mmCIF file of C-alpha atoms in Angstrom:
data_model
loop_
_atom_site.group_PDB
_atom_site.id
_atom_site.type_symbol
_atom_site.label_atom_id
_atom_site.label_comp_id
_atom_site.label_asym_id
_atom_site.label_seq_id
_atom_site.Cartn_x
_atom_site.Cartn_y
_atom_site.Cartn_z
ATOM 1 C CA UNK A 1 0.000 0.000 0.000
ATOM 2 C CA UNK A 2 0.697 3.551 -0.781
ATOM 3 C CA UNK A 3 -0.443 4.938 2.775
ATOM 4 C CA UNK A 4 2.356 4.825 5.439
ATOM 5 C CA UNK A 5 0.914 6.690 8.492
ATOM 6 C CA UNK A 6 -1.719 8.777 9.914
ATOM 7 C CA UNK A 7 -1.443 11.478 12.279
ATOM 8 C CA UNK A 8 -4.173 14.060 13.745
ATOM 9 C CA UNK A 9 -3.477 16.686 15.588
ATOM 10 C CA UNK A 10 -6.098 16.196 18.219
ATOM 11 C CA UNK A 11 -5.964 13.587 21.184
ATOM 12 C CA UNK A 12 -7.054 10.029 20.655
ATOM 13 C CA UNK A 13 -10.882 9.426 20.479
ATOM 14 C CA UNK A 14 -11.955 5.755 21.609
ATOM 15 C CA UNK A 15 -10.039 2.818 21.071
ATOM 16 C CA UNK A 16 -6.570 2.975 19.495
ATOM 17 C CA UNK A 17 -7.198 -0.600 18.002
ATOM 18 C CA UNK A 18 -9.788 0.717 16.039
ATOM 19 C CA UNK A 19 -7.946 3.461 14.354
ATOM 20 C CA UNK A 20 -5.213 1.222 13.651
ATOM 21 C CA UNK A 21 -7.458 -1.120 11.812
ATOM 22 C CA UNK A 22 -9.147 1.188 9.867
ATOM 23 C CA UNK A 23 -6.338 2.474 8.311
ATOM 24 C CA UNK A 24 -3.683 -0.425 8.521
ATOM 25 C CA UNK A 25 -1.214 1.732 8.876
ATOM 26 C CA UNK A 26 0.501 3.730 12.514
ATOM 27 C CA UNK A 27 -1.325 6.626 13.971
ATOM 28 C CA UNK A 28 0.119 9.240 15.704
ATOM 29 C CA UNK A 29 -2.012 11.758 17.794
ATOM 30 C CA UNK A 30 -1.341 15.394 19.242
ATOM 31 C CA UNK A 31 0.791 16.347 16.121
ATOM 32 C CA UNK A 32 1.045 20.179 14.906
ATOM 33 C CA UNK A 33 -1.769 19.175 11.972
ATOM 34 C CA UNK A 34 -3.944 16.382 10.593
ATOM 35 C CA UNK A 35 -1.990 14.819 8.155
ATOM 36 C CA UNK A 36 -2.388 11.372 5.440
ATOM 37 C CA UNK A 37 1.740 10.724 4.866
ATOM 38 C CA UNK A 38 2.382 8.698 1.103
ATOM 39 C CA UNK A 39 5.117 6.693 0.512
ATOM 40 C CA UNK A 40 7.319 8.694 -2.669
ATOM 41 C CA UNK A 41 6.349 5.724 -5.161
ATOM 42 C CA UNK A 42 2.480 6.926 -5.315
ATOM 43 C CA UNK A 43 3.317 10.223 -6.342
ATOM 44 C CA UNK A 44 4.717 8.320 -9.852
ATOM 45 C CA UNK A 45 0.867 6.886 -9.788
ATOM 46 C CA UNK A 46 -1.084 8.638 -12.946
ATOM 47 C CA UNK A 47 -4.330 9.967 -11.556
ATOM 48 C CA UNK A 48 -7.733 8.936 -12.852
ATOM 49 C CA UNK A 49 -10.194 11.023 -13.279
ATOM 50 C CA UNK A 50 -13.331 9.294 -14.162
ATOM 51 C CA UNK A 51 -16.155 12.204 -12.736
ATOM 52 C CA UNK A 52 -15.369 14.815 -14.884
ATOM 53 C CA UNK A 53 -18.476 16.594 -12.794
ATOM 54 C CA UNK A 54 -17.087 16.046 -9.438
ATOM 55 C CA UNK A 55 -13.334 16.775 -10.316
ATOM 56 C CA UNK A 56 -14.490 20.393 -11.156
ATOM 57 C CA UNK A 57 -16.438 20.309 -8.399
ATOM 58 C CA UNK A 58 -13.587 19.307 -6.100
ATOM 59 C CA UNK A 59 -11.623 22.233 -8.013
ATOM 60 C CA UNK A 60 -13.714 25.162 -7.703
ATOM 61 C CA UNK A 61 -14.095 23.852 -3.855
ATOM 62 C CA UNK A 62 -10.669 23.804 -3.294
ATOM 63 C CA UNK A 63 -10.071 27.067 -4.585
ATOM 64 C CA UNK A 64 -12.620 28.765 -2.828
ATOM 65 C CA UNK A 65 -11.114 27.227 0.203
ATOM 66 C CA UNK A 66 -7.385 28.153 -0.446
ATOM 67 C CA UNK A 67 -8.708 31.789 -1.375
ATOM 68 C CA UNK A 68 -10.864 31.415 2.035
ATOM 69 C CA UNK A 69 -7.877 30.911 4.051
ATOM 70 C CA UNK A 70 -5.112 32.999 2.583
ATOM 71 C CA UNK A 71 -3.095 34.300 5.335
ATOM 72 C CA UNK A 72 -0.757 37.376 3.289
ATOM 73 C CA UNK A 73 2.394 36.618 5.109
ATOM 74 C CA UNK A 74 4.933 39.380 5.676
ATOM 75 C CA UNK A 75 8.077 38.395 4.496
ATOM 76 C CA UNK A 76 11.277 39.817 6.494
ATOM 77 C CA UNK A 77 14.817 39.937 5.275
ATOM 78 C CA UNK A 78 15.755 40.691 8.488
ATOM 79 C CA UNK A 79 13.574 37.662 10.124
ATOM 80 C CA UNK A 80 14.062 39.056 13.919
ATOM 81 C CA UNK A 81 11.121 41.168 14.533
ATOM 82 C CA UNK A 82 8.475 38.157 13.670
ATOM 83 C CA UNK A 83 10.956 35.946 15.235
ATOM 84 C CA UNK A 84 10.413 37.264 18.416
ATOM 85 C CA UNK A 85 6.714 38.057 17.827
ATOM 86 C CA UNK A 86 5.841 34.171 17.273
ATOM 87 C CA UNK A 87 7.912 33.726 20.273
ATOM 88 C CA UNK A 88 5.734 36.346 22.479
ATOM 89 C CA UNK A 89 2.965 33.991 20.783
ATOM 90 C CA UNK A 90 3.662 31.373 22.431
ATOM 91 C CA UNK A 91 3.438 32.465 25.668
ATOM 92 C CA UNK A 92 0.108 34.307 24.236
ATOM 93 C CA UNK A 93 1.877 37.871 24.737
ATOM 94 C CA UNK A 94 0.928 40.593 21.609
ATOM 95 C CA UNK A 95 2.576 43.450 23.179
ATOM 96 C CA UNK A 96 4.948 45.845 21.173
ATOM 97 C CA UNK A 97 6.507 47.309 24.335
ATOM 98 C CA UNK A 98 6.962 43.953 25.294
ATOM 99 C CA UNK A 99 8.807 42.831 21.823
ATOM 100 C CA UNK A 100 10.929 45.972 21.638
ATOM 101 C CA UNK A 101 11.932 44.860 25.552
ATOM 102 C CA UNK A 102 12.965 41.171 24.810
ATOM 103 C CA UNK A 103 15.170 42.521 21.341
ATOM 104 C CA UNK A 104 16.731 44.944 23.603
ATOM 105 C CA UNK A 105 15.684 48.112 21.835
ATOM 106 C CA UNK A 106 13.187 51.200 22.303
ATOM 107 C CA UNK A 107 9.865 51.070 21.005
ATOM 108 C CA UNK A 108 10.766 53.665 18.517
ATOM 109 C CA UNK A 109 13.681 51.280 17.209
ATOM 110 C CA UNK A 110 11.080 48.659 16.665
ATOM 111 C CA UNK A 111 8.889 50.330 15.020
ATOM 112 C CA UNK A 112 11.757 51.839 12.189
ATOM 113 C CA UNK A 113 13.102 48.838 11.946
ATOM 114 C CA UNK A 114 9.570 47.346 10.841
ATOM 115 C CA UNK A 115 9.042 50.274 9.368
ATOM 116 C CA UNK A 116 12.291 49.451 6.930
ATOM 117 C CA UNK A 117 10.698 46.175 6.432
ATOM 118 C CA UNK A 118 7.314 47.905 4.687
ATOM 119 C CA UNK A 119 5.338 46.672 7.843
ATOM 120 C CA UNK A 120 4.095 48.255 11.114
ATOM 121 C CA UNK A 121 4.756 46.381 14.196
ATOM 122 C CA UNK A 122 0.967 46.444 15.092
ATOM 123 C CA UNK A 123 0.694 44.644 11.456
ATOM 124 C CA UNK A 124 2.995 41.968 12.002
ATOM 125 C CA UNK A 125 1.194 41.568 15.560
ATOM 126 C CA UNK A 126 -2.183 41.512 13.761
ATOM 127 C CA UNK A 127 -1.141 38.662 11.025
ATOM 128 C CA UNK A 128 0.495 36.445 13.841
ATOM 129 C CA UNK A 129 -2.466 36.579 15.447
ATOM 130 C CA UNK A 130 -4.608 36.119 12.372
ATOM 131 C CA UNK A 131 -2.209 33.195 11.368
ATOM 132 C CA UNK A 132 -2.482 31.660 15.281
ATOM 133 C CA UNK A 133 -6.761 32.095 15.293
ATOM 134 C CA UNK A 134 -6.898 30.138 12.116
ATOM 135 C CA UNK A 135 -4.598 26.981 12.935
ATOM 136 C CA UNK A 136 -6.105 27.323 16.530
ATOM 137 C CA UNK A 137 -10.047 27.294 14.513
ATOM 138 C CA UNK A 138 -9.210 24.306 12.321
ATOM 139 C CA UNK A 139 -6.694 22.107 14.941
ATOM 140 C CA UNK A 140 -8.406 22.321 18.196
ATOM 141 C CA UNK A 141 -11.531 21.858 19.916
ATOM 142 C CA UNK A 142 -10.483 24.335 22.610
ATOM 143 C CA UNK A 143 -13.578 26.951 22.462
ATOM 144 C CA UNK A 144 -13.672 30.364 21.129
ATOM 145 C CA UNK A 145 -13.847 32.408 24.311
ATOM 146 C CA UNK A 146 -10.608 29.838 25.262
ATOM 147 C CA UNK A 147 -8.684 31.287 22.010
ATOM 148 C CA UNK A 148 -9.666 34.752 22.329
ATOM 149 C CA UNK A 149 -8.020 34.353 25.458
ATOM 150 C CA UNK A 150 -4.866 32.503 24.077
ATOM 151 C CA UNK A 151 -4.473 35.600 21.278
ATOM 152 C CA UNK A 152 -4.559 38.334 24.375
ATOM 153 C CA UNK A 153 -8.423 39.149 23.712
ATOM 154 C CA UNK A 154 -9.868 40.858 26.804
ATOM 155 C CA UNK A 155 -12.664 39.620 25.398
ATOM 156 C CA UNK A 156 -14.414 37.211 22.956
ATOM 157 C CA UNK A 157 -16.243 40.019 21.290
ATOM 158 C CA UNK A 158 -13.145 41.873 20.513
ATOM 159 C CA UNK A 159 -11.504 38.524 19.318
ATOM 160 C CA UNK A 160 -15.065 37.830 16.836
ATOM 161 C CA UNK A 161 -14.654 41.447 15.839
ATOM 162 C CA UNK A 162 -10.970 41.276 14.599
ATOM 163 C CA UNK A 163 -11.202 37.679 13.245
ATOM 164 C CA UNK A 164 -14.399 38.476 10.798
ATOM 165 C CA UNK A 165 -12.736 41.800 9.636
ATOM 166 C CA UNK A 166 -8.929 39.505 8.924
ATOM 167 C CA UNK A 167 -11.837 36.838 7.074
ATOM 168 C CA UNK A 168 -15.218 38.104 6.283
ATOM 169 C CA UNK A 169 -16.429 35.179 8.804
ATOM 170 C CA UNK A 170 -17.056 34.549 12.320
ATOM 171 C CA UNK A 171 -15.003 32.095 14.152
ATOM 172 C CA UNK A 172 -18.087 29.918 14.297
ATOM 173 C CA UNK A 173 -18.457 30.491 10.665
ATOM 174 C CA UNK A 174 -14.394 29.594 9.839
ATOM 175 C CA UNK A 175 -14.507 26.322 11.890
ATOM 176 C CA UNK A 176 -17.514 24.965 11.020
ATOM 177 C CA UNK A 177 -15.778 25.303 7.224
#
């Protein structure tokens, strides 16, 4: 077989037997996403397509989707400033001052250097948490109010607010796909 392993990125539901024999292959759980890994030889395979209706189908759908989820990615030559922003991410921190602290520079130095980048430091914030809301939305189960918290939200309102203007959907909306 072409299939070599399985892994989601959520926790194990049920029996682990039961996964295992469903897809006769290993299954890994808690991994960073859901993923179907293929052995190199299968990508060599020709492809049939025998429903010409449901391989457009299947195309239009997964363009609508990739448009759907576009994240525009700032792009750094000098990688440092989203660095240590996805880094303050972690540790659900999306403060400027506290940035500027942790590279050992003023505000005002942050924000030129970011500034020499084409970016705004309160961009770069905005698209890591954009970026952190949508793998959070599609990877976890944790509840909204639970990653409005996560992305420094005060609120969940606040946290709806930003995520349908960064989308043109709710977080509800997003997840439910």
């Amino acid at each position: 077989e072409y299939l070599i392993r399985v892994e989601f990125a959520h926790s194990q539901f049920g029996d682990f037997c039961s996964y295992r024999n469903f897809f006769r292959v290993p299954v890994c759980f808690q991994k960073n996403f859901n993923k179907l890994v293929f052995c190199k030889e299968s990508l060599k395979l020709p492809t049939k397509q025998r429903d010409q209706y449901l391989f457009g189908y299947v195309q239009e759908n997964l363009s609508f989707m990739q448009k759907r989820w576009k994240i525009v990615d700032c792009h750094f030559q000098n990688g440092t400033i989203h660095e240590q922003i996805v880094q303050n991410a972690q540790l659900s921190e999306y403060n400027a001052e506290a940035i500027a602290q942790k590279m050992n520079m003023s505000l005002r130095s942050l924000q030129r250097l970011a500034r020499g980048e084409g970016y705004t430091v309160g961009q770069i914030l905005e698209n890591t948490r954009e970026k952190k809301a949508r793998r959070l939305l599609i990877n976890s189960t944790l509840s909204i109010e639970a990653i409005s918290n996560l992305l420094g939200y005060s609120d969940s309102r606040s946290f709806r607010r930003a995520f349908k203007r960064w989308t043109g959907y709710s977080p509800a909306e997003f997840r439910r796909g």
